[in-house]
CSV table of C-alpha atoms in Angstrom, one decimal:
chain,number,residue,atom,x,y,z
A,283,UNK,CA,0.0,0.0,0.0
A,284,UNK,CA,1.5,3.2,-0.7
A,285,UNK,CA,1.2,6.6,1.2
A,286,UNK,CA,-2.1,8.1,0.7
A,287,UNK,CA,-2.0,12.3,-0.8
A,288,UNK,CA,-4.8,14.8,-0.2
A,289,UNK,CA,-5.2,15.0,-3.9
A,290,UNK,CA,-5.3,11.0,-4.4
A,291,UNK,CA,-8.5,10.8,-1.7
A,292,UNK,CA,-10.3,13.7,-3.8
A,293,UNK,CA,-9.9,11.3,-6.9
A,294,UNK,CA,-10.9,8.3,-4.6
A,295,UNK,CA,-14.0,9.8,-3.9
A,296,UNK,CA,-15.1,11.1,-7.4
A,297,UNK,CA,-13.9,7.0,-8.8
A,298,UNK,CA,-16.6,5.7,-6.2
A,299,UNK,CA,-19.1,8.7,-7.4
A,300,UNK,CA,-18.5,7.3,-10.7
A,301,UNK,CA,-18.9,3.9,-9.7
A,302,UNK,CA,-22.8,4.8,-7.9
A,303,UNK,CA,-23.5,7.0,-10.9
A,304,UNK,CA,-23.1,3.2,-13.1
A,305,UNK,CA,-25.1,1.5,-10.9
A,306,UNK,CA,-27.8,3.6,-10.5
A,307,UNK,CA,-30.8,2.8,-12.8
A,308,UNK,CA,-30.6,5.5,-15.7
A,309,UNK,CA,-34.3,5.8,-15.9
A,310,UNK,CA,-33.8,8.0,-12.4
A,311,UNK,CA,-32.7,11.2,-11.4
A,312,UNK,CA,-32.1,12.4,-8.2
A,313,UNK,CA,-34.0,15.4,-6.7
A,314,UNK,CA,-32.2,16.2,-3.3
A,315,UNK,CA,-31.8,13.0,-1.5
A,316,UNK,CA,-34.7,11.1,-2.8
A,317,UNK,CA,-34.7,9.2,-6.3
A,318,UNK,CA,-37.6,10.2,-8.6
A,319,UNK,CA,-38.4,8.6,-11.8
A,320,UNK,CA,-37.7,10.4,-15.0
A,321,UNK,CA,-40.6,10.1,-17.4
A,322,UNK,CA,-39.0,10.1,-21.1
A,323,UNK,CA,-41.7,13.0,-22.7
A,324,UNK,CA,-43.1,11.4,-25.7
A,325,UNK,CA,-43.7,13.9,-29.1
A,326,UNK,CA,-46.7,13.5,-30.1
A,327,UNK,CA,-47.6,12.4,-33.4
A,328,UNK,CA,-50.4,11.5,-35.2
A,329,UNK,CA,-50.5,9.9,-38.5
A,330,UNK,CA,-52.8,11.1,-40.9
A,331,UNK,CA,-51.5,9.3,-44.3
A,332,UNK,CA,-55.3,7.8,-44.2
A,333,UNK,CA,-57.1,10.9,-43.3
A,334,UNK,CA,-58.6,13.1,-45.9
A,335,UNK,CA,-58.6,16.9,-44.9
A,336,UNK,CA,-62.0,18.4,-44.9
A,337,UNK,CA,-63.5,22.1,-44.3
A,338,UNK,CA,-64.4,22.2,-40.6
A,339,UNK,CA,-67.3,24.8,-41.3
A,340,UNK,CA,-70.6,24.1,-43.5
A,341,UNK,CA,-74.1,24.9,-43.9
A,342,UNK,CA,-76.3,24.4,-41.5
A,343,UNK,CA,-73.4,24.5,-38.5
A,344,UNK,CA,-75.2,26.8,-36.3
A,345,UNK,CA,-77.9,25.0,-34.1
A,346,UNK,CA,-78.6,26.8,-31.3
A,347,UNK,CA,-81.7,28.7,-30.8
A,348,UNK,CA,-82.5,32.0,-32.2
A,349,UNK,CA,-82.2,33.8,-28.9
A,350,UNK,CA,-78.3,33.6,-29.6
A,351,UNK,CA,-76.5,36.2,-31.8
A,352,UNK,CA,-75.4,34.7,-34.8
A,353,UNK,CA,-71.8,35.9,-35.3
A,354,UNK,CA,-70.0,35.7,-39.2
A,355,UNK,CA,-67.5,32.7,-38.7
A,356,UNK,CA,-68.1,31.6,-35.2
A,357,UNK,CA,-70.9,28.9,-35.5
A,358,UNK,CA,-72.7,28.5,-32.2
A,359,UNK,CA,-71.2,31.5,-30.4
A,360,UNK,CA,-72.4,32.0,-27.0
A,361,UNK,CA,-71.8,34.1,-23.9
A,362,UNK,CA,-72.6,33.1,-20.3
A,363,UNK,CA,-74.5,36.0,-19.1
A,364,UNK,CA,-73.2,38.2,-16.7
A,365,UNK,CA,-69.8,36.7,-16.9
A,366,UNK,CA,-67.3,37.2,-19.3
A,367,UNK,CA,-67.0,33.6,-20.9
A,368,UNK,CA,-68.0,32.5,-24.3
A,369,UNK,CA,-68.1,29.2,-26.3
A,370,UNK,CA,-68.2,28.9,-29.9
A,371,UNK,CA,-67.1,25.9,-32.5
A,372,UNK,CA,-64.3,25.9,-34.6
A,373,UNK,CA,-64.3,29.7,-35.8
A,374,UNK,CA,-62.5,31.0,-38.7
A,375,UNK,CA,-59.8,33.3,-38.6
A,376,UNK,CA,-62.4,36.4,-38.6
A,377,UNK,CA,-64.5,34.3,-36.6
A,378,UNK,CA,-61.7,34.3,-33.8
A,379,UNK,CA,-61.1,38.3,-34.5
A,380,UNK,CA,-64.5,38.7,-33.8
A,381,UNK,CA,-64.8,36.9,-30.8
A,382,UNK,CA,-61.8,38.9,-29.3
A,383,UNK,CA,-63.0,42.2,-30.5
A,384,UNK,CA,-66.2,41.4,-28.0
A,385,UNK,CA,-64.1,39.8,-25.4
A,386,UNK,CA,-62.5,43.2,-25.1
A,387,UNK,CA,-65.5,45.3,-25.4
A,388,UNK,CA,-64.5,48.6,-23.6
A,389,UNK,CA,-61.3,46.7,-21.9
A,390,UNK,CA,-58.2,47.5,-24.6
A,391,UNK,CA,-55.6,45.7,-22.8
A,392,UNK,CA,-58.0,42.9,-21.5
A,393,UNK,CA,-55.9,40.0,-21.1
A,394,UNK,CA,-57.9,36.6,-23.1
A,395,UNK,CA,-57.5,32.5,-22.3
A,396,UNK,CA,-58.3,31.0,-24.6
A,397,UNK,CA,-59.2,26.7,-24.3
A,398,UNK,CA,-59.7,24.4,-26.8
A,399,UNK,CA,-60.9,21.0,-26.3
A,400,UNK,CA,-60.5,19.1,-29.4
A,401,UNK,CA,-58.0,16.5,-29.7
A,402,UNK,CA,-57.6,16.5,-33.5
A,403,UNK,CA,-55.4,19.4,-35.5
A,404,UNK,CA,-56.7,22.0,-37.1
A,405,UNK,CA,-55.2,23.7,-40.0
A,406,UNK,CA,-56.2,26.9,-41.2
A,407,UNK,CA,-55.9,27.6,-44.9
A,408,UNK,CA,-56.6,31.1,-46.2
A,409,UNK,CA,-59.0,31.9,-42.8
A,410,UNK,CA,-60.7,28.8,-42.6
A,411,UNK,CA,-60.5,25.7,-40.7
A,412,UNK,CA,-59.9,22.0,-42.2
A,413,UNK,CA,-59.8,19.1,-40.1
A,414,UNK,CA,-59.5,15.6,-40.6
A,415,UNK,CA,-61.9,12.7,-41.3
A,416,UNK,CA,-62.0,9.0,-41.6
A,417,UNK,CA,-61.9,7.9,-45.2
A,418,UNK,CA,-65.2,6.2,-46.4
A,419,UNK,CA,-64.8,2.1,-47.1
A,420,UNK,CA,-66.8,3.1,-50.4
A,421,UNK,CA,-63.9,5.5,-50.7
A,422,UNK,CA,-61.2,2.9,-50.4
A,423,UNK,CA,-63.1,0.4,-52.6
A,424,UNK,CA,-63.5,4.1,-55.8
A,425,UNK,CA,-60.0,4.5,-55.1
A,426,UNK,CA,-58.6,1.2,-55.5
A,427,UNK,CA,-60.4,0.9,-58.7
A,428,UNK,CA,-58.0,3.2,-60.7
């Protein structure tokens, strides 16, 4: 055994740092003293290869009753009264102006949340929105017959 430096026990100490780190299960960081799991955060993706893209706004959208404003490219817009929350469904890009232009009736620097709900993407092309829909087994059958 030879003499033992105060360098050569900083070293020892880092080597058996080293040697926990290797042992430790990678899936786990540590947070203080306690291990916690770390969750790898998935990207989400959704394949739409066999999706067709369709216009998300037609005739005959708006079904409430006629006690609700109708409002140019916000189908089934609605306010709760007396509070300062509105629904509407998928506006279009004037639609949405719209909506915030009442929103911030009076208030100029009114600060708006905004939720959406869906779960599928919306894509807006020239102001309007297009989502995506399930292709049609008569559809499959048409196209395989080219």
């Amino acid at each position: 055994m030879g003499t033992s430096k105060m360098g050569d026990q900083g070293e020892s100490t880092l080597e058996k740092k080293e040697e926990v780190a290797n042992v430790v299960n990678p899936e786990v960081a540590e947070y203080g003293n306690e291990a916690v799991p770390v969750e790898e955060e998935e990207i989400p993706l959704i394949d739409l290869s066999s999706y067709f893209v369709k216009p998300d706004q037609f005739g005959g959208i708006h079904i409430l009753d006629e006690q609700f404003e109708k409002v140019a490219g916000a189908p089934n817009f609605r306010q709760l009264p007396g509070f300062p929350i509105f629904g509407t469904g998928q506006p279009t890009e004037a639609g949405m102006l719209e909506i915030l232009k009442r929103a911030k009736a009076g208030r100029d620097n009114a600060k708006v949340i905004w939720f959406t709900v869906r779960q599928e993407p919306v894509v807006y092309v020239n102001g309007a929105p297009y989502a995506h829909e399930h292709r049609m087994p008569f559809m499959l059958t048409w196209k395989q017959s080219w």
